[in-house]
PDB file of C-alpha atoms and ligand atoms in Angstrom:
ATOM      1  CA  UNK A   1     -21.179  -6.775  33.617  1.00 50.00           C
ATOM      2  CA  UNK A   2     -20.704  -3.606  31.742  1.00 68.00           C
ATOM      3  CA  UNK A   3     -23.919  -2.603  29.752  1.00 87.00           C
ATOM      4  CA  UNK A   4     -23.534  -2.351  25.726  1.00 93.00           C
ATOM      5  CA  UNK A   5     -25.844  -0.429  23.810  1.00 93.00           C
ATOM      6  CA  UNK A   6     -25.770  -2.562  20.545  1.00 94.00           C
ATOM      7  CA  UNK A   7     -27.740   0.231  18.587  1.00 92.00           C
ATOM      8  CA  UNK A   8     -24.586   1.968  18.800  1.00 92.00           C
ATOM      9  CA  UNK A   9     -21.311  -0.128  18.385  1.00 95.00           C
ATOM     10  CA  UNK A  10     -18.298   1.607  17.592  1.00 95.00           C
ATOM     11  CA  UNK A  11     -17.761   0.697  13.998  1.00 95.00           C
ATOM     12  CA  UNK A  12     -14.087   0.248  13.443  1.00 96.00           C
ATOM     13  CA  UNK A  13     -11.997  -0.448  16.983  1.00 98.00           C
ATOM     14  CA  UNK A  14      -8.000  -0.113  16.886  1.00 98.00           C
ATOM     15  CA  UNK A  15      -6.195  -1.911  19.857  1.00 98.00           C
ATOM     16  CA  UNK A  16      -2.494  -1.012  20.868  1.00 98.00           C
ATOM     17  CA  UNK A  17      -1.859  -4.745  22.306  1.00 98.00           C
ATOM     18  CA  UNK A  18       0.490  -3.807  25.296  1.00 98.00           C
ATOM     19  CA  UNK A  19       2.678  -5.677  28.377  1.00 98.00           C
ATOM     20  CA  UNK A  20       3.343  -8.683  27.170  1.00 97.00           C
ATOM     21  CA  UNK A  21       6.826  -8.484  28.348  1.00 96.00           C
ATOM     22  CA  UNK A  22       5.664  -7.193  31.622  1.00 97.00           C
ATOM     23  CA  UNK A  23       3.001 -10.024  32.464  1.00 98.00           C
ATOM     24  CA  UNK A  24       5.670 -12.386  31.637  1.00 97.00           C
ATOM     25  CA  UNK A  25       8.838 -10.450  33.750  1.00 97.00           C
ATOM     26  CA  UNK A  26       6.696 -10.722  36.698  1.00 97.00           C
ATOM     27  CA  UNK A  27       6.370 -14.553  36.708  1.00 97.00           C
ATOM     28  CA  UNK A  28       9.841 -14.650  35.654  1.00 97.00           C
ATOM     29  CA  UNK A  29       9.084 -16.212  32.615  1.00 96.00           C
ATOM     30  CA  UNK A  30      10.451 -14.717  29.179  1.00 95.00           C
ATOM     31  CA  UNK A  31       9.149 -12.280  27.232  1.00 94.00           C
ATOM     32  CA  UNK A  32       7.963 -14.831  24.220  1.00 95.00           C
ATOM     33  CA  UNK A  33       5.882 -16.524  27.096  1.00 96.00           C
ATOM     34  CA  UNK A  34       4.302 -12.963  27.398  1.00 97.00           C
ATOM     35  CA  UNK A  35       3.569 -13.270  23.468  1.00 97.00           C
ATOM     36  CA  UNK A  36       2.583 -16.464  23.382  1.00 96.00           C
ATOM     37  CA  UNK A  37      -0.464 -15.739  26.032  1.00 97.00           C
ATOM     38  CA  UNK A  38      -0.807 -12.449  24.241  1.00 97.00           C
ATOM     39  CA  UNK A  39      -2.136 -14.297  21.632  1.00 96.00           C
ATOM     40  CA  UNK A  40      -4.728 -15.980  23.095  1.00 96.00           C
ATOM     41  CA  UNK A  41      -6.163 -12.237  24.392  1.00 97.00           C
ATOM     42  CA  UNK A  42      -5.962 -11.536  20.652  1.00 97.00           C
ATOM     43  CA  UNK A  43      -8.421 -14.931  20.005  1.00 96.00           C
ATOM     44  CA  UNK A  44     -10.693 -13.762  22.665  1.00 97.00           C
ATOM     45  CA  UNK A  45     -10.647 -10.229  21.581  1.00 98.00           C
ATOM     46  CA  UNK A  46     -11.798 -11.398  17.728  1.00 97.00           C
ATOM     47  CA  UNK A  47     -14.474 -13.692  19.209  1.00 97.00           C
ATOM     48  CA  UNK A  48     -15.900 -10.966  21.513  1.00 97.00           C
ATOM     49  CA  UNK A  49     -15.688  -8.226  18.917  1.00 98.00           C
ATOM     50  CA  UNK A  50     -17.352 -10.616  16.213  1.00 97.00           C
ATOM     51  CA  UNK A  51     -20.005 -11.940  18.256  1.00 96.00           C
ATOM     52  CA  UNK A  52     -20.347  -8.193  19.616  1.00 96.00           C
ATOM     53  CA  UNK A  53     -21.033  -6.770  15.666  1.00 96.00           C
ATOM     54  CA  UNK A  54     -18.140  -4.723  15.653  1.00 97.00           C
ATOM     55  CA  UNK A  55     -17.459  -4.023  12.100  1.00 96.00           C
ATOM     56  CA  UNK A  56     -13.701  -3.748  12.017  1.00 97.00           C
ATOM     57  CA  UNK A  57     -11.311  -4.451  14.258  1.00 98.00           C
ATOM     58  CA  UNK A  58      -7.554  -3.516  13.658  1.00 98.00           C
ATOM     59  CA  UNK A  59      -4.583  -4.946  16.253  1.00 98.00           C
ATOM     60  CA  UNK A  60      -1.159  -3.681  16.228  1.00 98.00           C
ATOM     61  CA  UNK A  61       0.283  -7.081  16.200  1.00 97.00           C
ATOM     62  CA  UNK A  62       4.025  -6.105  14.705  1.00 97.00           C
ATOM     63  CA  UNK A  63       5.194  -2.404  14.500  1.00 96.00           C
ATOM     64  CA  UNK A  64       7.705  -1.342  11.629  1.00 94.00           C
ATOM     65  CA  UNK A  65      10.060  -0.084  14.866  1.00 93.00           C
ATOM     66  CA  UNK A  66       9.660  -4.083  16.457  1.00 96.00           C
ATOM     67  CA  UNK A  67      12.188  -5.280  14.193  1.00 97.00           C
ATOM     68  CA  UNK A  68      15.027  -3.364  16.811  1.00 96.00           C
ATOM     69  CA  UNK A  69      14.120  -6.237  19.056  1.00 95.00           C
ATOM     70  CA  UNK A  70      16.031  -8.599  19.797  1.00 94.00           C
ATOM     71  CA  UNK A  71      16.414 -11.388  16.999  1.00 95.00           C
ATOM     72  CA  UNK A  72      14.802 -14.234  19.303  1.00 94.00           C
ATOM     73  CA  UNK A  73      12.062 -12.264  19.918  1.00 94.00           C
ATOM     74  CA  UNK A  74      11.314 -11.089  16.573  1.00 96.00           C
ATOM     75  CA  UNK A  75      11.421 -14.815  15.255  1.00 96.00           C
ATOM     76  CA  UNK A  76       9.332 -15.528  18.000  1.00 96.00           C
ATOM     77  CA  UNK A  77       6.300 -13.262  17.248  1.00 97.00           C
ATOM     78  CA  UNK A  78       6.588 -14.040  13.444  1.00 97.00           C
ATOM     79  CA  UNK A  79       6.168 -18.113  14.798  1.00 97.00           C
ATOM     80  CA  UNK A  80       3.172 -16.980  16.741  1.00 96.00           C
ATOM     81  CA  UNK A  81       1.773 -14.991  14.192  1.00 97.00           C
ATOM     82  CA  UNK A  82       1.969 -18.188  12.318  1.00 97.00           C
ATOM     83  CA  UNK A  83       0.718 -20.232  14.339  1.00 97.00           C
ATOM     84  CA  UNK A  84      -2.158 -18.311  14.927  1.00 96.00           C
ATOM     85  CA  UNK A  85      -3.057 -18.064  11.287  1.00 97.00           C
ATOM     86  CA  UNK A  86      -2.906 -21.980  10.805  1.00 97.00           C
ATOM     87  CA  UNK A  87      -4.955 -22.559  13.844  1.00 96.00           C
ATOM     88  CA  UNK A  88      -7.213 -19.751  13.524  1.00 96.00           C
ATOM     89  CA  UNK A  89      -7.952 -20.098   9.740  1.00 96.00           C
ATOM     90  CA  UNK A  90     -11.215 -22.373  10.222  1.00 96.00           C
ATOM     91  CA  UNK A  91     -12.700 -20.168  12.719  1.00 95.00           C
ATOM     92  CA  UNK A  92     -12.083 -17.403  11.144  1.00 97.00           C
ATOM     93  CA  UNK A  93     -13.815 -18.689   7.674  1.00 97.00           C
ATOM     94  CA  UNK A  94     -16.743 -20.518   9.895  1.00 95.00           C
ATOM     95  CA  UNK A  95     -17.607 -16.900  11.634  1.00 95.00           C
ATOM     96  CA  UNK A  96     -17.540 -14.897   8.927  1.00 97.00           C
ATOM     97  CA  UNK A  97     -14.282 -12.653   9.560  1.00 98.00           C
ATOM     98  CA  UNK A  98     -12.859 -11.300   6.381  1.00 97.00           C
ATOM     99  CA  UNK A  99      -8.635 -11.058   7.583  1.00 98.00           C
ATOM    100  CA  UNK A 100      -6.523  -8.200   5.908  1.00 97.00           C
ATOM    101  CA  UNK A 101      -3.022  -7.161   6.550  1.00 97.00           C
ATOM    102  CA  UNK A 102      -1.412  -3.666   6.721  1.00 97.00           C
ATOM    103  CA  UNK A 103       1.787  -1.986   6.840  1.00 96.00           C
ATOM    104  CA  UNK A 104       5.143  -2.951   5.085  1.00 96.00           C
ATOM    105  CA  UNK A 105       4.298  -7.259   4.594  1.00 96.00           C
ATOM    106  CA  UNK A 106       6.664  -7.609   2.249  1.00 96.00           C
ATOM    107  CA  UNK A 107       9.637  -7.331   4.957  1.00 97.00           C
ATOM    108  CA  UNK A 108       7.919 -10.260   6.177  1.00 98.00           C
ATOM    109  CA  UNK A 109       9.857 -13.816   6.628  1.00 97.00           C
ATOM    110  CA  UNK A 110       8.459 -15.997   3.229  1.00 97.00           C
ATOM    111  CA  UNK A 111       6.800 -18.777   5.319  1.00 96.00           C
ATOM    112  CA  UNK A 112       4.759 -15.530   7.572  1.00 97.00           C
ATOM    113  CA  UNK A 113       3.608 -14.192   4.176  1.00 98.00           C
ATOM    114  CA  UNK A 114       2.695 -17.366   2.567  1.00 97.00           C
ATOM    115  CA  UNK A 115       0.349 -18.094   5.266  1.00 98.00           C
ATOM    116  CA  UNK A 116      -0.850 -15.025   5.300  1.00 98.00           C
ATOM    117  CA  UNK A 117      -1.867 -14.848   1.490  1.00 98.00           C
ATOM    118  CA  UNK A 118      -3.259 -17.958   1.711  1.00 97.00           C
ATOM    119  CA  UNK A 119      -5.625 -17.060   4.456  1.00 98.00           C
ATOM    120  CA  UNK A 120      -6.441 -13.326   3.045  1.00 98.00           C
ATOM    121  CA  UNK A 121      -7.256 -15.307  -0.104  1.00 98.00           C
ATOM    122  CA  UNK A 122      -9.886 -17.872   1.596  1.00 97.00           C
ATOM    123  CA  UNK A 123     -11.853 -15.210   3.566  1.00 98.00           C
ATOM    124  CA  UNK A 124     -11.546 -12.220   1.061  1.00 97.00           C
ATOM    125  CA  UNK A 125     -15.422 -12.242   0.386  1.00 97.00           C
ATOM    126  CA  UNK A 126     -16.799 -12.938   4.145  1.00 97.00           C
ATOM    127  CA  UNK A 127     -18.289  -9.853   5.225  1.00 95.00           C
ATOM    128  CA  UNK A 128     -19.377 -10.635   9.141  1.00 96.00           C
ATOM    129  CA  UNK A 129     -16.140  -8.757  10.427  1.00 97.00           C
ATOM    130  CA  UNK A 130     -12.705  -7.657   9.159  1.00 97.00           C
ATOM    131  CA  UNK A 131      -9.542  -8.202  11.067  1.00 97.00           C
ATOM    132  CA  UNK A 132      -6.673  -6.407  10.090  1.00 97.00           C
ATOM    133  CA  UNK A 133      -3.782  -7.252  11.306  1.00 98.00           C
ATOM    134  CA  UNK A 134      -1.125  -4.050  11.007  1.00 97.00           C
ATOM    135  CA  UNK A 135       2.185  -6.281  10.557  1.00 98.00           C
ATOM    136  CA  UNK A 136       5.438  -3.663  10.275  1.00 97.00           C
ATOM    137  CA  UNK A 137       3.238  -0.789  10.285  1.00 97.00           C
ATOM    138  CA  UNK A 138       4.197   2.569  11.239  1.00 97.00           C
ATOM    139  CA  UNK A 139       1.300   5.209  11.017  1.00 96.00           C
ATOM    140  CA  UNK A 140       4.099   7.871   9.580  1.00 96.00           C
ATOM    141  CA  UNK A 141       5.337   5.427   7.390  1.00 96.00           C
ATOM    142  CA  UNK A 142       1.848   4.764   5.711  1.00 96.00           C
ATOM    143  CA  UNK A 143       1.738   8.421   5.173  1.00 97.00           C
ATOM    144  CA  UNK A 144       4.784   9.146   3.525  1.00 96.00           C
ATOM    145  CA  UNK A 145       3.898   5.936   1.501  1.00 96.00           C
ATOM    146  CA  UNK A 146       0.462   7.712   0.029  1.00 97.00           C
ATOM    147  CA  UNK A 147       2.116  10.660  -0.184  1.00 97.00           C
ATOM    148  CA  UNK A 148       5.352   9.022  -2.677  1.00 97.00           C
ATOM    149  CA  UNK A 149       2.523   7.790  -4.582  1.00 97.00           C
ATOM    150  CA  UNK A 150       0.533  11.400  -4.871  1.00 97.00           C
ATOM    151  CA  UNK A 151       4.057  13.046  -5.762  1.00 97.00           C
ATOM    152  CA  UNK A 152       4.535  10.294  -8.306  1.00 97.00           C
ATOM    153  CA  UNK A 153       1.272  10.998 -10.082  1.00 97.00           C
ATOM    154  CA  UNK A 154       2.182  14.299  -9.922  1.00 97.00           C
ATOM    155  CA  UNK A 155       5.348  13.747 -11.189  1.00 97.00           C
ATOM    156  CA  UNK A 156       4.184  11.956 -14.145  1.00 97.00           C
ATOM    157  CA  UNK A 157       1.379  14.817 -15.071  1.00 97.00           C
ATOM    158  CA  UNK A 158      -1.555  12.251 -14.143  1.00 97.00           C
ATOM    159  CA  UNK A 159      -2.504  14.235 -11.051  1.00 96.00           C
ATOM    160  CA  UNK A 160      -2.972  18.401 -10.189  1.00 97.00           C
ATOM    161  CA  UNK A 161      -1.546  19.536  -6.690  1.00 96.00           C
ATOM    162  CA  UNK A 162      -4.600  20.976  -6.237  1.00 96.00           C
ATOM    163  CA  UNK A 163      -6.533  17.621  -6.386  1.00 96.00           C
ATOM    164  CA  UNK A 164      -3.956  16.190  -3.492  1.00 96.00           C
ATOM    165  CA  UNK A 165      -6.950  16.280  -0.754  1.00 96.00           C
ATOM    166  CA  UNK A 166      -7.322  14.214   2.708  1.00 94.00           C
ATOM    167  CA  UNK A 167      -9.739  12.258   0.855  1.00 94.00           C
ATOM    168  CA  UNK A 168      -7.151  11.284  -2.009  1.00 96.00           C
ATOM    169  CA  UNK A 169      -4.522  11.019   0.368  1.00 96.00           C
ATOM    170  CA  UNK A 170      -6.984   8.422   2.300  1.00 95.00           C
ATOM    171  CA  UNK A 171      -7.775   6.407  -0.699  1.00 95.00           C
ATOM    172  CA  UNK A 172      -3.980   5.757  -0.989  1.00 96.00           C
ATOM    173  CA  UNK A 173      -4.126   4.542   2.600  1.00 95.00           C
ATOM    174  CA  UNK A 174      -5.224   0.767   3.183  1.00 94.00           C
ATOM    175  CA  UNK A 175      -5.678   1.350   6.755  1.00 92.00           C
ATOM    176  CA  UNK A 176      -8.399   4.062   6.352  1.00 90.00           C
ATOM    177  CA  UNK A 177     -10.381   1.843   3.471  1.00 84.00           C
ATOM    178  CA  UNK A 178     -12.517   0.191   6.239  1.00 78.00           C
ATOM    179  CA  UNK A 179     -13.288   4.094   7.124  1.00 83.00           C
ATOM    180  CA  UNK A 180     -11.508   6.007  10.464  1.00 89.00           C
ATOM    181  CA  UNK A 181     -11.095   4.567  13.606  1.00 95.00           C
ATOM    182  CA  UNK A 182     -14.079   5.547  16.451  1.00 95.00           C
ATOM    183  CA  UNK A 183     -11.964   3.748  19.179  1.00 97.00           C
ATOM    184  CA  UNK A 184      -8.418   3.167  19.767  1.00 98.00           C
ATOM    185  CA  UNK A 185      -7.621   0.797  22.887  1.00 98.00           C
ATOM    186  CA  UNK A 186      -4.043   0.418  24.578  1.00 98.00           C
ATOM    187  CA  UNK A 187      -3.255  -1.597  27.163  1.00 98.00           C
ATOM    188  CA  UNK A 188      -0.782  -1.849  29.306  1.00 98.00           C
ATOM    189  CA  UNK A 189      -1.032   1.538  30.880  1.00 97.00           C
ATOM    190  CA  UNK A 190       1.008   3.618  28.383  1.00 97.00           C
ATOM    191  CA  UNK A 191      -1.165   6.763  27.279  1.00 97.00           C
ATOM    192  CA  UNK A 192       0.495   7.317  23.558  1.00 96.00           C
ATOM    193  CA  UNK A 193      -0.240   6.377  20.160  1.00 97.00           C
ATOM    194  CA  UNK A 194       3.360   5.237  19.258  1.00 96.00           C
ATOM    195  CA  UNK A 195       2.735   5.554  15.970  1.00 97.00           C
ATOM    196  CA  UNK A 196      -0.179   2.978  15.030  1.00 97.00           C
ATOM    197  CA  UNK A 197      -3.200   4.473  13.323  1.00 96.00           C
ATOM    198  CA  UNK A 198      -2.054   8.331  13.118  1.00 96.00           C
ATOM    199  CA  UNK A 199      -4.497   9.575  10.358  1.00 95.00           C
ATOM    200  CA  UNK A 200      -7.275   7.028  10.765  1.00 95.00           C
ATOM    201  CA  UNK A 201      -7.078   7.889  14.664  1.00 94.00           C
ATOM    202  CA  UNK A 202      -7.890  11.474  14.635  1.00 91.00           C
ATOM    203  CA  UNK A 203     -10.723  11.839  16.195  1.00 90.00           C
ATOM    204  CA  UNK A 204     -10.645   8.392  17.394  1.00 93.00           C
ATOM    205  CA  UNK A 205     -12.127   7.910  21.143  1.00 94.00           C
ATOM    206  CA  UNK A 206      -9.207   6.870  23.220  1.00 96.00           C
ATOM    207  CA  UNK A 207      -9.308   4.076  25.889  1.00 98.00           C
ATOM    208  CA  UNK A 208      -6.549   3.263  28.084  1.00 98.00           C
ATOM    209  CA  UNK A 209      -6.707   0.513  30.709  1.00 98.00           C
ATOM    210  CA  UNK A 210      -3.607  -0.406  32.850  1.00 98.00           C
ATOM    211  CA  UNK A 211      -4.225  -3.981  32.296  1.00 98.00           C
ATOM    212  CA  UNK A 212      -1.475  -5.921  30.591  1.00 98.00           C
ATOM    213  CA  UNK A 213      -2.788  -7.791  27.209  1.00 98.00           C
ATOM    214  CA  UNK A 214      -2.367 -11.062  28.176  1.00 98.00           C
ATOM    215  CA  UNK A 215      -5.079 -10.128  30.740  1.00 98.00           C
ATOM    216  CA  UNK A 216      -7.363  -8.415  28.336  1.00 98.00           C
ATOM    217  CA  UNK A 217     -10.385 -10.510  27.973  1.00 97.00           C
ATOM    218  CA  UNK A 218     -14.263 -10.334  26.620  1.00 97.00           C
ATOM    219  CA  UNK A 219     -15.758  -7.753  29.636  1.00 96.00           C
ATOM    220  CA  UNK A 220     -12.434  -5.742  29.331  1.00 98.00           C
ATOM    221  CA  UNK A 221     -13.509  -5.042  25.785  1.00 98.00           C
ATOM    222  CA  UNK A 222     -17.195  -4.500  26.797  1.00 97.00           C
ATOM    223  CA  UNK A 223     -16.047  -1.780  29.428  1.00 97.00           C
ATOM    224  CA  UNK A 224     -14.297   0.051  27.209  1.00 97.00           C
ATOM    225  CA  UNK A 225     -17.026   0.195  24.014  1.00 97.00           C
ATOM    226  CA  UNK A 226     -19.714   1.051  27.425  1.00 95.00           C
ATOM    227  CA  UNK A 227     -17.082   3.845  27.906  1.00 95.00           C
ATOM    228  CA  UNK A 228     -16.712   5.118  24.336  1.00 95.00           C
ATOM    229  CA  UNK A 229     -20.903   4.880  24.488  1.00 93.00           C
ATOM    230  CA  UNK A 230     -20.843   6.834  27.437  1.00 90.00           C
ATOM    231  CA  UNK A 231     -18.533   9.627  25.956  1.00 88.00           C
ATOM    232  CA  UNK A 232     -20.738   9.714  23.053  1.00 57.00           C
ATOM    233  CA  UNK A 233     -23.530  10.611  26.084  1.00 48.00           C
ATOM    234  CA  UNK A 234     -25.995   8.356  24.068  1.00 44.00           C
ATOM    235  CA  UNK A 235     -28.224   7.544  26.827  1.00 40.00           C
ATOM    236  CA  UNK A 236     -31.954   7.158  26.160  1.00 50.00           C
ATOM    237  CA  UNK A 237     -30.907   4.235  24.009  1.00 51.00           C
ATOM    238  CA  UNK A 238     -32.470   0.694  24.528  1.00 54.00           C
ATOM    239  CA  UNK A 239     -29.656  -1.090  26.518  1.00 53.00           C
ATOM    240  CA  UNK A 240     -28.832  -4.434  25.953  1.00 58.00           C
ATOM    241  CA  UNK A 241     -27.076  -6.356  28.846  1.00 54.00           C
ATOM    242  CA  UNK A 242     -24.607  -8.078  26.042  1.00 46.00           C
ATOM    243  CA  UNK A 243     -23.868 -10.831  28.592  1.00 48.00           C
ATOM    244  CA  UNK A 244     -27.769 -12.639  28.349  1.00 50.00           C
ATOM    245  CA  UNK A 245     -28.179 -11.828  24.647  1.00 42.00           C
ATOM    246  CA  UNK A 246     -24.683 -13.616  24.166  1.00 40.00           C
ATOM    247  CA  UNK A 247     -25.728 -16.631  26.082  1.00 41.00           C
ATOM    248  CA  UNK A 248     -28.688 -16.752  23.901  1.00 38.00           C
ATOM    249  CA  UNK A 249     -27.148 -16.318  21.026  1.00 36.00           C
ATOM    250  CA  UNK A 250     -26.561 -19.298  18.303  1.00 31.00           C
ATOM    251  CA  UNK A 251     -23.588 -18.137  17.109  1.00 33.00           C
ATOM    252  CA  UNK A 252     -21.496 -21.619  15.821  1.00 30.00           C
ATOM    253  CA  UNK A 253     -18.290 -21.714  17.126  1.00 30.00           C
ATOM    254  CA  UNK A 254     -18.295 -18.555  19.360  1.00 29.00           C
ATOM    255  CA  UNK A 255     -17.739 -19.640  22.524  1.00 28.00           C
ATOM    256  CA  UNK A 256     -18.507 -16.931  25.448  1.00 27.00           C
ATOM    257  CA  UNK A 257     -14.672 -16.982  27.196  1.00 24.00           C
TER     258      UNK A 257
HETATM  259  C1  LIG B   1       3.679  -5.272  22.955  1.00 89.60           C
HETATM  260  O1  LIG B   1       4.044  -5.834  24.194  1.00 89.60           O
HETATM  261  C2  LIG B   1       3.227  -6.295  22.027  1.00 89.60           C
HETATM  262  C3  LIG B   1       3.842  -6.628  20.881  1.00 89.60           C
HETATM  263  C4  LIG B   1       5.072  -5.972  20.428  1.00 89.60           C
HETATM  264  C5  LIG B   1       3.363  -7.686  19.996  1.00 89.60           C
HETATM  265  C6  LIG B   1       1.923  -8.069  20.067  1.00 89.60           C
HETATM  266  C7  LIG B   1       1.806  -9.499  19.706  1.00 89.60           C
HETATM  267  C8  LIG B   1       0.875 -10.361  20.163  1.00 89.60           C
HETATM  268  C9  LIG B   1      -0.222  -9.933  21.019  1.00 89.60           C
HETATM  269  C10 LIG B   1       0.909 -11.830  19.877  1.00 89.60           C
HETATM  270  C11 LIG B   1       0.935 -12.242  18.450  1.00 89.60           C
HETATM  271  C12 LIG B   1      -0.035 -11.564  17.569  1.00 89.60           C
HETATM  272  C13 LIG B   1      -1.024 -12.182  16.878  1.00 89.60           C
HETATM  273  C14 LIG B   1      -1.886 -11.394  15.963  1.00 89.60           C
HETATM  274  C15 LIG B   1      -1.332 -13.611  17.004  1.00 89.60           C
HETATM  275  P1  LIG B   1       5.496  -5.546  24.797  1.00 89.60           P
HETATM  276  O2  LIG B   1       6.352  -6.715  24.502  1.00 89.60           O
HETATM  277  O3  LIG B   1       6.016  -4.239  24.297  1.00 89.60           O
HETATM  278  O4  LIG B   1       5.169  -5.474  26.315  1.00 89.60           O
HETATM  279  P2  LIG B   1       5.966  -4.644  27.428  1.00 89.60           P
HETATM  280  O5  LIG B   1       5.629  -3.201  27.201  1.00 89.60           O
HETATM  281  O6  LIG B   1       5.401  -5.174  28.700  1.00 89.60           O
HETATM  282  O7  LIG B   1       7.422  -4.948  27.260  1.00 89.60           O
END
């Protein structure tokens, strides 16, 4: 059981939610499978990370470069992403999590966005936890996207070059308004960024495990915020052993998984 120091959580956590398709090749089951059980790591992950006190918590769920997939696969993950916001909704609003979206929603299918309005609307004021899902994000993208905007002010004599600064580039940015990323997961044993979180992630810790996501569970997470605390060489600190003061924990609907 990996030992947290709750003093000092990472405040904002980014996950790169990799090998799906892999855990499903190798028990020759289709890639969707791999999805569909990818999900449930990603209902685990946002019960861990809540219950945890992680602040913010950001998952790659749908990258603007996904849509190359193939077209049954792309339906696919918008149907789970449905699905998961119609089962997920009550939970959500009974724990507290606040859900947001990022990246380029409007290319999303009508009954994907509707769902996800609707759900953005009901837990807009929670404030236990925010989930943001980044849903055809690209990291590039969202910069040239602040940027156009900048240039436009410019443009229009609103706005000085001299006042285009990181910070007014970053309040253009909806991925940056929950503040930078401390630490950026990936699974699945890749070591890149492919282009998730670029600005928010620039001094980000980085954490990469070789296990696939649809093996990713509650102590995976724990190991790698004991790692980020060990990087940050806080030792001294009071250390909690997170798996008693969960178990003791009323915390509603949370179950331990
Ligand atoms: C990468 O695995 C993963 C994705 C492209 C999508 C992530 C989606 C989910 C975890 C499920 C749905 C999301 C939510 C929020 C409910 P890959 O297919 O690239 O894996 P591979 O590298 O093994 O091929």
């Amino acid at each position: 059981m990996p030992l947290v120091d709750l003093a000092q959580l990472p405040k904002h956590v980014a996950i790169i939610m990799d090998g799906n398709g892999r855990w499903a090749q190798a028990r020759g089951r289709l890639r969707t499978m791999g999805h569909r059980e990818g999900s449930k790591s990603v209902r685990r992950v946002v019960r861990a990370s809540r219950r945890l006190g992680v602040r913010a918590l950001t998952l790659f769920a749908f990258s603007e470069q996904n849509w190359q997939r193939p077209e049954p696969e792309v339906v696919a993950l918008m149907e789970l992403l449905r699905d998961y916001l119609v089962t997920e909704r009550r939970e959500l609003i009974d724990n507290g999590v606040r859900l947001r979206a990022v990246g380029r929603i409007d290319k999303l299918p009508a009954r994907v966005r509707e769902v996800l309005d609707e759900t953005i609307a009901e837990t807009a004021n929670l404030r236990g936890m925010t989930l943001t899902l980044a849903l055809s994000y690209g990291g590039r993208e969202e910069i040239v996207d602040a940027a156009r905007t900048l240039a436009s002010r410019v443009a229009a004599g609103e706005l000085d070059p001299s006042a285009i600064t990181e910070a007014a580039l970053e309040r253009e940015m909806p991925s940056i308004s929950l503040g930078r990323v401390d630490l950026l997961i990936r699974t699945g044993g890749e070591q890149r960024i492919s282009n998730f979180l670029l600005w928010g992630t620039a001094y980000a810790e980085l954490y990469f495990t070789s296990k696939l996501w649809p093996e990713f569970a509650a102590d995976d997470l724990y190991a790698a915020v004991e790692a980020y605390q060990r990087r940050e060489r806080r030792f001294g600190q009071v250390l909690s052993d997170v798996g008693s003061l969960l178990s003791s924990s009323a915390s509603g609907a949370w179950e331990r998984q």
